[in-house]
Amino acid sequence: MEIQRVILNNVGLFENLEISLAPTEHNPSNITVFVGNNGAGKTSILKALATSLSWFTARLRTEKGSGNPIPEEAILNTANAASIEIEICDSFNAAGNSNQNESERYFKWSLAKSRKGRKAQHTSNLNECTHLANLYRDALTRDDKTSLPLIAFYPVERVVLDIPLKIRTKHTFLQLDGYDNSLIQGVDFHRFFEWFREREDAENESGIPDYVLSQLKPILEANQDAWQQLNELNASARDRQLTAVRTAIHRFMPHMDNLRVRRKPRLHMAIDKNGETLNVAQLSQGEKSLMALVGDVARRLAMLNPALENPLAGDGIVLIDEVDLHLHPSWQRSLCNRLSETFPNCQFVLTTHSPLVISDCKNVLVYTLTDGKFRQLPSQYGQDANTVLLDVMDTSIRNEGINAELNDLLDAIQDSKLAEAQQLLSKLTEELPANHLELVKAELLLRKQKLRHANH
């Protein structure tokens, strides 16, 4: 399942916005990224998509289910009504009809909202949303192992504040539970950690806990056949869904491995980082947030695709606001590539403030938003971060005051105003580090100019 196109009328800052999402005819990527200043409308687009998609997940659960309405505060200030129209391509053919026409793969529905006391200017039409949901319901009726598409929205409010290991509420983790809280306005990942704990408890009942294996290893290693059989038996008892989560986290963060719950010396969640076992609470906020985000996507895919040999190959739509949140620049560089490699059949719609996110992935589709308008950017692949900051994000690569002083210095050198240049250089030398690259360059240029004038 993929979003082909979205049309916003009087939503957020957008009087009329019609935009296509990757993959498109000219862009094979599964990633669309929106960039722009704060308040440009990036989050409004993601929330509009989440609102529209909530009606599909609601009607997949029950035939007359209701999704989220357009909030009145989301209506353009100068307008009395707003609408969201979305076009979906479902190429996985939920009806199981191999003779399905190309036109039958597309589903379009619209959602409308008027201010209180105002006459309705748009009408909602959810017929095709209901039809698409019914195709999946019919497929589930025939085969309860039918794969379902992931639909998830991760807003900015996704900080991992704590890791709950005492499960206070008994949850169900059935297939449709993969949609629980997947489109809410705020995620704390409690459900992910609770789910992990419950699944691992069940896994340990059918397999051999890691701490027991570590105790048996020195005893049985002398008998390689017995040790191999024991490992094979234990591997067969591994929980398939937990394996998907552990695999996804390790692919995304190769220095992290073997997420698990430990019960000694006290109950805690542990992970191996560069070969050293740590309490997950010891990780940085960025590490915890990325681990929880990737783990939650993998968890939902595993729940929604019970028959897939590799649940990470499940399809779906994932919306992530400020995807670079809390991440080190080196992780920002590889983010898009790792999303595509780890979840190859998911469509991602992202927002970012980082030039590194859009300059290190070859085919990513990038839109910049300004004053309620959008513009598709040419590929930024291979561009240095400073160029992206200047050309795309309209941001100076250094402090504007220092930048102006450096330009004055270079102009003075160029115009052979050596006394003025020396004075500017001395001032900047007091303010900037001794190894400042532009300052070193200016100093060399000034020295050359002085030698040239001395020879004349």
mmCIF file of N, CA and C in Angstrom, residues 220-321:
data_model
loop_
_atom_site.group_PDB
_atom_site.id
_atom_site.type_symbol
_atom_site.label_atom_id
_atom_site.label_comp_id
_atom_site.label_asym_id
_atom_site.label_seq_id
_atom_site.Cartn_x
_atom_site.Cartn_y
_atom_site.Cartn_z
ATOM 1 N N LEU A 220 29.236 -28.010 27.964
ATOM 2 C CA LEU A 220 28.894 -28.784 26.767
ATOM 3 C C LEU A 220 29.780 -28.503 25.554
ATOM 4 N N GLU A 221 30.606 -27.456 25.611
ATOM 5 C CA GLU A 221 31.409 -27.113 24.434
ATOM 6 C C GLU A 221 32.345 -28.241 24.029
ATOM 7 N N ALA A 222 32.752 -29.052 24.986
ATOM 8 C CA ALA A 222 33.640 -30.186 24.658
ATOM 9 C C ALA A 222 32.935 -31.180 23.750
ATOM 10 N N ASN A 223 31.618 -31.266 23.882
ATOM 11 C CA ASN A 223 30.818 -32.152 23.023
ATOM 12 C C ASN A 223 30.121 -31.280 21.983
ATOM 13 N N GLN A 224 30.779 -31.082 20.849
ATOM 14 C CA GLN A 224 30.284 -30.135 19.853
ATOM 15 C C GLN A 224 28.925 -30.536 19.293
ATOM 16 N N ASP A 225 28.684 -31.833 19.111
ATOM 17 C CA ASP A 225 27.384 -32.278 18.575
ATOM 18 C C ASP A 225 26.253 -31.913 19.524
ATOM 19 N N ALA A 226 26.462 -32.161 20.806
ATOM 20 C CA ALA A 226 25.423 -31.853 21.794
ATOM 21 C C ALA A 226 25.192 -30.346 21.868
ATOM 22 N N TRP A 227 26.278 -29.565 21.827
ATOM 23 C CA TRP A 227 26.169 -28.109 21.904
ATOM 24 C C TRP A 227 25.443 -27.555 20.679
ATOM 25 N N GLN A 228 25.746 -28.117 19.487
ATOM 26 C CA GLN A 228 25.089 -27.663 18.264
ATOM 27 C C GLN A 228 23.598 -27.994 18.286
ATOM 28 N N GLN A 229 23.263 -29.215 18.725
ATOM 29 C CA GLN A 229 21.850 -29.602 18.796
ATOM 30 C C GLN A 229 21.087 -28.710 19.773
ATOM 31 N N LEU A 230 21.715 -28.401 20.894
ATOM 32 C CA LEU A 230 21.077 -27.543 21.880
ATOM 33 C C LEU A 230 20.812 -26.160 21.302
ATOM 34 N N ASN A 231 21.779 -25.613 20.569
ATOM 35 C CA ASN A 231 21.596 -24.291 19.956
ATOM 36 C C ASN A 231 20.524 -24.306 18.880
ATOM 37 N N GLU A 232 20.470 -25.388 18.097
ATOM 38 C CA GLU A 232 19.454 -25.494 17.052
ATOM 39 C C GLU A 232 18.052 -25.589 17.646
ATOM 40 N N LEU A 233 17.925 -26.389 18.712
ATOM 41 C CA LEU A 233 16.631 -26.489 19.391
ATOM 42 C C LEU A 233 16.206 -25.140 19.971
ATOM 43 N N ASN A 234 17.167 -24.455 20.539
ATOM 44 C CA ASN A 234 16.854 -23.154 21.129
ATOM 45 C C ASN A 234 16.488 -22.136 20.056
ATOM 46 N N ALA A 235 17.186 -22.181 18.917
ATOM 47 C CA ALA A 235 16.894 -21.251 17.826
ATOM 48 C C ALA A 235 15.483 -21.474 17.282
ATOM 49 N N SER A 236 15.054 -22.736 17.209
ATOM 50 C CA SER A 236 13.717 -23.038 16.691
ATOM 51 C C SER A 236 12.620 -22.528 17.618
ATOM 52 N N ALA A 237 12.966 -22.353 18.894
ATOM 53 C CA ALA A 237 11.985 -21.868 19.870
ATOM 54 C C ALA A 237 11.961 -20.340 19.939
ATOM 55 N N ARG A 238 12.858 -19.671 19.221
ATOM 56 C CA ARG A 238 12.920 -18.221 19.251
ATOM 57 C C ARG A 238 11.616 -17.611 18.733
ATOM 58 N N ASP A 239 11.156 -16.585 19.404
ATOM 59 C CA ASP A 239 9.938 -15.905 18.988
ATOM 60 C C ASP A 239 10.199 -15.153 17.686
ATOM 61 N N ARG A 240 9.347 -15.421 16.687
ATOM 62 C CA ARG A 240 9.549 -14.865 15.360
ATOM 63 C C ARG A 240 9.450 -13.333 15.371
ATOM 64 N N GLN A 241 8.519 -12.829 16.150
ATOM 65 C CA GLN A 241 8.326 -11.385 16.186
ATOM 66 C C GLN A 241 9.498 -10.696 16.894
ATOM 67 N N LEU A 242 9.970 -11.281 17.984
ATOM 68 C CA LEU A 242 11.115 -10.702 18.676
ATOM 69 C C LEU A 242 12.360 -10.749 17.791
ATOM 70 N N THR A 243 12.498 -11.832 17.032
ATOM 71 C CA THR A 243 13.637 -11.944 16.117
ATOM 72 C C THR A 243 13.619 -10.822 15.091
ATOM 73 N N ALA A 244 12.419 -10.489 14.588
ATOM 74 C CA ALA A 244 12.297 -9.393 13.618
ATOM 75 C C ALA A 244 12.739 -8.070 14.243
ATOM 76 N N VAL A 245 12.343 -7.837 15.495
ATOM 77 C CA VAL A 245 12.704 -6.589 16.174
ATOM 78 C C VAL A 245 14.209 -6.522 16.404
ATOM 79 N N ARG A 246 14.781 -7.615 16.915
ATOM 80 C CA ARG A 246 16.225 -7.624 17.179
ATOM 81 C C ARG A 246 17.018 -7.432 15.890
ATOM 82 N N THR A 247 16.539 -8.071 14.805
ATOM 83 C CA THR A 247 17.216 -7.951 13.510
ATOM 84 C C THR A 247 17.176 -6.519 13.006
ATOM 85 N N ALA A 248 16.003 -5.879 13.107
ATOM 86 C CA ALA A 248 15.855 -4.501 12.620
ATOM 87 C C ALA A 248 16.765 -3.550 13.395
ATOM 88 N N ILE A 249 16.809 -3.695 14.710
ATOM 89 C CA ILE A 249 17.644 -2.816 15.529
ATOM 90 C C ILE A 249 19.118 -3.005 15.179
ATOM 91 N N HIS A 250 19.540 -4.258 14.987
ATOM 92 C CA HIS A 250 20.948 -4.512 14.669
ATOM 93 C C HIS A 250 21.309 -3.985 13.277
ATOM 94 N N ARG A 251 20.385 -4.072 12.326
ATOM 95 C CA ARG A 251 20.648 -3.539 10.983
ATOM 96 C C ARG A 251 20.802 -2.027 11.029
ATOM 97 N N PHE A 252 19.960 -1.394 11.810
ATOM 98 C CA PHE A 252 19.997 0.061 11.910
ATOM 99 C C PHE A 252 21.183 0.536 12.718
ATOM 100 N N MET A 253 21.497 -0.193 13.783
ATOM 101 C CA MET A 253 22.557 0.205 14.710
ATOM 102 C C MET A 253 23.491 -0.998 14.867
ATOM 103 N N PRO A 254 24.408 -1.204 13.915
ATOM 104 C CA PRO A 254 25.233 -2.421 13.901
ATOM 105 C C PRO A 254 26.027 -2.657 15.179
ATOM 106 N N HIS A 255 26.278 -1.601 15.942
ATOM 107 C CA HIS A 255 27.019 -1.766 17.193
ATOM 108 C C HIS A 255 26.114 -2.228 18.330
ATOM 109 N N MET A 256 24.799 -2.344 18.067
ATOM 110 C CA MET A 256 23.833 -2.794 19.068
ATOM 111 C C MET A 256 23.330 -4.184 18.694
ATOM 112 N N ASP A 257 23.207 -5.064 19.686
ATOM 113 C CA ASP A 257 22.784 -6.427 19.389
ATOM 114 C C ASP A 257 22.112 -7.051 20.612
ATOM 115 N N ASN A 258 21.217 -7.997 20.337
ATOM 116 C CA ASN A 258 20.661 -8.887 21.363
ATOM 117 C C ASN A 258 19.900 -8.134 22.457
ATOM 118 N N LEU A 259 18.892 -7.359 22.061
ATOM 119 C CA LEU A 259 18.009 -6.711 23.038
ATOM 120 C C LEU A 259 17.259 -7.790 23.812
ATOM 121 N N ARG A 260 17.215 -7.655 25.132
ATOM 122 C CA ARG A 260 16.599 -8.703 25.953
ATOM 123 C C ARG A 260 16.260 -8.147 27.331
ATOM 124 N N VAL A 261 15.442 -8.890 28.064
ATOM 125 C CA VAL A 261 15.122 -8.564 29.454
ATOM 126 C C VAL A 261 15.981 -9.436 30.351
ATOM 127 N N ARG A 262 16.611 -8.815 31.336
ATOM 128 C CA ARG A 262 17.410 -9.566 32.307
ATOM 129 C C ARG A 262 16.765 -9.443 33.686
ATOM 130 N N ARG A 263 16.878 -10.507 34.434
ATOM 131 C CA ARG A 263 16.218 -10.561 35.730
ATOM 132 C C ARG A 263 17.187 -10.505 36.903
ATOM 133 N N LYS A 264 18.476 -10.537 36.632
ATOM 134 C CA LYS A 264 19.485 -10.459 37.685
ATOM 135 C C LYS A 264 20.498 -9.380 37.329
ATOM 136 N N PRO A 265 21.005 -8.602 38.291
ATOM 137 C CA PRO A 265 20.692 -8.649 39.725
ATOM 138 C C PRO A 265 19.317 -8.070 40.041
ATOM 139 N N ARG A 266 18.733 -7.346 39.061
ATOM 140 C CA ARG A 266 17.367 -6.858 39.208
ATOM 141 C C ARG A 266 16.770 -6.808 37.810
ATOM 142 N N LEU A 267 15.470 -6.689 37.739
ATOM 143 C CA LEU A 267 14.786 -6.689 36.458
ATOM 144 C C LEU A 267 15.166 -5.454 35.640
ATOM 145 N N HIS A 268 15.685 -5.656 34.428
ATOM 146 C CA HIS A 268 16.011 -4.534 33.549
ATOM 147 C C HIS A 268 16.112 -5.014 32.112
ATOM 148 N N MET A 269 16.055 -4.073 31.182
ATOM 149 C CA MET A 269 16.227 -4.393 29.766
ATOM 150 C C MET A 269 17.680 -4.134 29.396
ATOM 151 N N ALA A 270 18.296 -5.122 28.736
ATOM 152 C CA ALA A 270 19.718 -5.037 28.409
ATOM 153 C C ALA A 270 19.933 -5.137 26.903
ATOM 154 N N ILE A 271 21.078 -4.625 26.469
ATOM 155 C CA ILE A 271 21.480 -4.745 25.067
ATOM 156 C C ILE A 271 22.997 -4.759 25.027
ATOM 157 N N ASP A 272 23.546 -5.439 24.036
ATOM 158 C CA ASP A 272 24.997 -5.469 23.864
ATOM 159 C C ASP A 272 25.414 -4.326 22.933
ATOM 160 N N LYS A 273 26.276 -3.443 23.437
ATOM 161 C CA LYS A 273 26.778 -2.323 22.647
ATOM 162 C C LYS A 273 28.284 -2.490 22.488
ATOM 163 N N ASN A 274 28.704 -2.709 21.235
ATOM 164 C CA ASN A 274 30.122 -2.956 20.950
ATOM 165 C C ASN A 274 30.666 -4.083 21.828
ATOM 166 N N GLY A 275 29.845 -5.106 22.026
ATOM 167 C CA GLY A 275 30.268 -6.288 22.771
ATOM 168 C C GLY A 275 30.122 -6.173 24.275
ATOM 169 N N GLU A 276 29.767 -4.989 24.776
ATOM 170 C CA GLU A 276 29.601 -4.800 26.215
ATOM 171 C C GLU A 276 28.117 -4.751 26.554
ATOM 172 N N THR A 277 27.696 -5.512 27.561
ATOM 173 C CA THR A 277 26.295 -5.535 27.957
ATOM 174 C C THR A 277 25.969 -4.320 28.819
ATOM 175 N N LEU A 278 24.928 -3.581 28.390
ATOM 176 C CA LEU A 278 24.515 -2.375 29.111
ATOM 177 C C LEU A 278 23.032 -2.445 29.435
ATOM 178 N N ASN A 279 22.662 -1.768 30.505
ATOM 179 C CA ASN A 279 21.259 -1.504 30.779
ATOM 180 C C ASN A 279 20.786 -0.483 29.744
ATOM 181 N N VAL A 280 19.639 -0.723 29.097
ATOM 182 C CA VAL A 280 19.152 0.203 28.074
ATOM 183 C C VAL A 280 18.996 1.616 28.633
ATOM 184 N N ALA A 281 18.710 1.727 29.927
ATOM 185 C CA ALA A 281 18.579 3.048 30.552
ATOM 186 C C ALA A 281 19.892 3.826 30.504
ATOM 187 N N GLN A 282 21.025 3.145 30.295
ATOM 188 C CA GLN A 282 22.322 3.813 30.227
ATOM 189 C C GLN A 282 22.592 4.428 28.857
ATOM 190 N N LEU A 283 21.806 4.074 27.860
ATOM 191 C CA LEU A 283 22.036 4.588 26.513
ATOM 192 C C LEU A 283 21.671 6.063 26.437
ATOM 193 N N SER A 284 22.208 6.738 25.433
ATOM 194 C CA SER A 284 21.870 8.146 25.221
ATOM 195 C C SER A 284 20.419 8.253 24.770
ATOM 196 N N GLN A 285 19.870 9.478 24.870
ATOM 197 C CA GLN A 285 18.492 9.692 24.432
ATOM 198 C C GLN A 285 18.338 9.361 22.954
ATOM 199 N N GLY A 286 19.341 9.718 22.142
ATOM 200 C CA GLY A 286 19.281 9.412 20.718
ATOM 201 C C GLY A 286 19.264 7.922 20.452
ATOM 202 N N GLU A 287 20.099 7.168 21.170
ATOM 203 C CA GLU A 287 20.139 5.716 20.993
ATOM 204 C C GLU A 287 18.821 5.079 21.400
ATOM 205 N N LYS A 288 18.303 5.506 22.540
ATOM 206 C CA LYS A 288 17.027 4.931 23.007
ATOM 207 C C LYS A 288 15.887 5.267 22.050
ATOM 208 N N SER A 289 15.845 6.504 21.593
ATOM 209 C CA SER A 289 14.756 6.925 20.710
ATOM 210 C C SER A 289 14.799 6.186 19.381
ATOM 211 N N LEU A 290 15.998 6.064 18.795
ATOM 212 C CA LEU A 290 16.122 5.359 17.520
ATOM 213 C C LEU A 290 15.809 3.882 17.688
ATOM 214 N N MET A 291 16.308 3.275 18.758
ATOM 215 C CA MET A 291 16.043 1.870 19.022
ATOM 216 C C MET A 291 14.544 1.619 19.175
ATOM 217 N N ALA A 292 13.865 2.501 19.925
ATOM 218 C CA ALA A 292 12.431 2.336 20.143
ATOM 219 C C ALA A 292 11.636 2.569 18.858
ATOM 220 N N LEU A 293 12.046 3.556 18.048
ATOM 221 C CA LEU A 293 11.351 3.827 16.789
ATOM 222 C C LEU A 293 11.476 2.652 15.835
ATOM 223 N N VAL A 294 12.699 2.212 15.602
ATOM 224 C CA VAL A 294 12.927 1.085 14.684
ATOM 225 C C VAL A 294 12.268 -0.177 15.229
ATOM 226 N N GLY A 295 12.403 -0.390 16.534
ATOM 227 C CA GLY A 295 11.794 -1.568 17.146
ATOM 228 C C GLY A 295 10.288 -1.560 17.042
ATOM 229 N N ASP A 296 9.674 -0.375 17.176
ATOM 230 C CA ASP A 296 8.214 -0.300 17.103
ATOM 231 C C ASP A 296 7.715 -0.558 15.685
ATOM 232 N N VAL A 297 8.417 -0.025 14.672
ATOM 233 C CA VAL A 297 8.043 -0.317 13.281
ATOM 234 C C VAL A 297 8.144 -1.828 13.026
ATOM 235 N N ALA A 298 9.251 -2.437 13.457
ATOM 236 C CA ALA A 298 9.445 -3.883 13.254
ATOM 237 C C ALA A 298 8.388 -4.687 14.004
ATOM 238 N N ARG A 299 8.073 -4.268 15.228
ATOM 239 C CA ARG A 299 7.062 -4.968 16.022
ATOM 240 C C ARG A 299 5.716 -4.970 15.313
ATOM 241 N N ARG A 300 5.311 -3.803 14.825
ATOM 242 C CA ARG A 300 4.008 -3.710 14.160
ATOM 243 C C ARG A 300 3.999 -4.528 12.863
ATOM 244 N N LEU A 301 5.093 -4.492 12.112
ATOM 245 C CA LEU A 301 5.166 -5.309 10.892
ATOM 246 C C LEU A 301 5.049 -6.793 11.227
ATOM 247 N N ALA A 302 5.703 -7.225 12.300
ATOM 248 C CA ALA A 302 5.655 -8.637 12.691
ATOM 249 C C ALA A 302 4.243 -9.044 13.110
ATOM 250 N N MET A 303 3.549 -8.166 13.805
ATOM 251 C CA MET A 303 2.186 -8.467 14.242
ATOM 252 C C MET A 303 1.223 -8.516 13.055
ATOM 253 N N LEU A 304 1.413 -7.626 12.092
ATOM 254 C CA LEU A 304 0.478 -7.503 10.973
ATOM 255 C C LEU A 304 0.750 -8.499 9.853
ATOM 256 N N ASN A 305 1.901 -9.177 9.901
ATOM 257 C CA ASN A 305 2.273 -10.126 8.842
ATOM 258 C C ASN A 305 2.627 -11.483 9.445
ATOM 259 N N PRO A 306 1.655 -12.168 10.049
ATOM 260 C CA PRO A 306 1.953 -13.396 10.789
ATOM 261 C C PRO A 306 2.473 -14.545 9.934
ATOM 262 N N ALA A 307 2.223 -14.516 8.632
ATOM 263 C CA ALA A 307 2.648 -15.632 7.782
ATOM 264 C C ALA A 307 3.912 -15.339 6.986
ATOM 265 N N LEU A 308 4.381 -14.098 7.022
ATOM 266 C CA LEU A 308 5.590 -13.762 6.259
ATOM 267 C C LEU A 308 6.818 -14.363 6.915
ATOM 268 N N GLU A 309 7.651 -15.028 6.107
ATOM 269 C CA GLU A 309 8.887 -15.593 6.640
ATOM 270 C C GLU A 309 9.776 -14.488 7.214
ATOM 271 N N ASN A 310 9.820 -13.351 6.517
ATOM 272 C CA ASN A 310 10.560 -12.188 7.009
ATOM 273 C C ASN A 310 9.572 -11.038 7.193
ATOM 274 N N PRO A 311 9.086 -10.811 8.418
ATOM 275 C CA PRO A 311 8.094 -9.753 8.637
ATOM 276 C C PRO A 311 8.590 -8.367 8.241
ATOM 277 N N LEU A 312 9.907 -8.164 8.228
ATOM 278 C CA LEU A 312 10.437 -6.852 7.860
ATOM 279 C C LEU A 312 10.193 -6.535 6.382
ATOM 280 N N ALA A 313 9.782 -7.551 5.617
ATOM 281 C CA ALA A 313 9.461 -7.340 4.209
ATOM 282 C C ALA A 313 8.000 -6.957 4.012
ATOM 283 N N GLY A 314 7.256 -6.812 5.113
ATOM 284 C CA GLY A 314 5.872 -6.363 5.011
ATOM 285 C C GLY A 314 5.795 -4.950 4.459
ATOM 286 N N ASP A 315 4.602 -4.593 3.926
ATOM 287 C CA ASP A 315 4.481 -3.255 3.333
ATOM 288 C C ASP A 315 3.654 -2.361 4.232
ATOM 289 N N GLY A 316 3.672 -1.069 3.915
ATOM 290 C CA GLY A 316 2.894 -0.128 4.701
ATOM 291 C C GLY A 316 3.352 1.297 4.500
ATOM 292 N N ILE A 317 2.800 2.184 5.316
ATOM 293 C CA ILE A 317 3.068 3.616 5.228
ATOM 294 C C ILE A 317 3.503 4.099 6.604
ATOM 295 N N VAL A 318 4.674 4.738 6.670
ATOM 296 C CA VAL A 318 5.219 5.219 7.941
ATOM 297 C C VAL A 318 5.503 6.713 7.822
ATOM 298 N N LEU A 319 4.917 7.489 8.716
ATOM 299 C CA LEU A 319 5.092 8.940 8.751
ATOM 300 C C LEU A 319 5.938 9.290 9.974
ATOM 301 N N ILE A 320 7.040 10.017 9.787
ATOM 302 C CA ILE A 320 7.924 10.366 10.905
ATOM 303 C C ILE A 320 8.230 11.859 10.853
ATOM 304 N N ASP A 321 7.832 12.566 11.907
ATOM 305 C CA ASP A 321 8.088 14.000 11.988
ATOM 306 C C ASP A 321 9.458 14.239 12.626
#
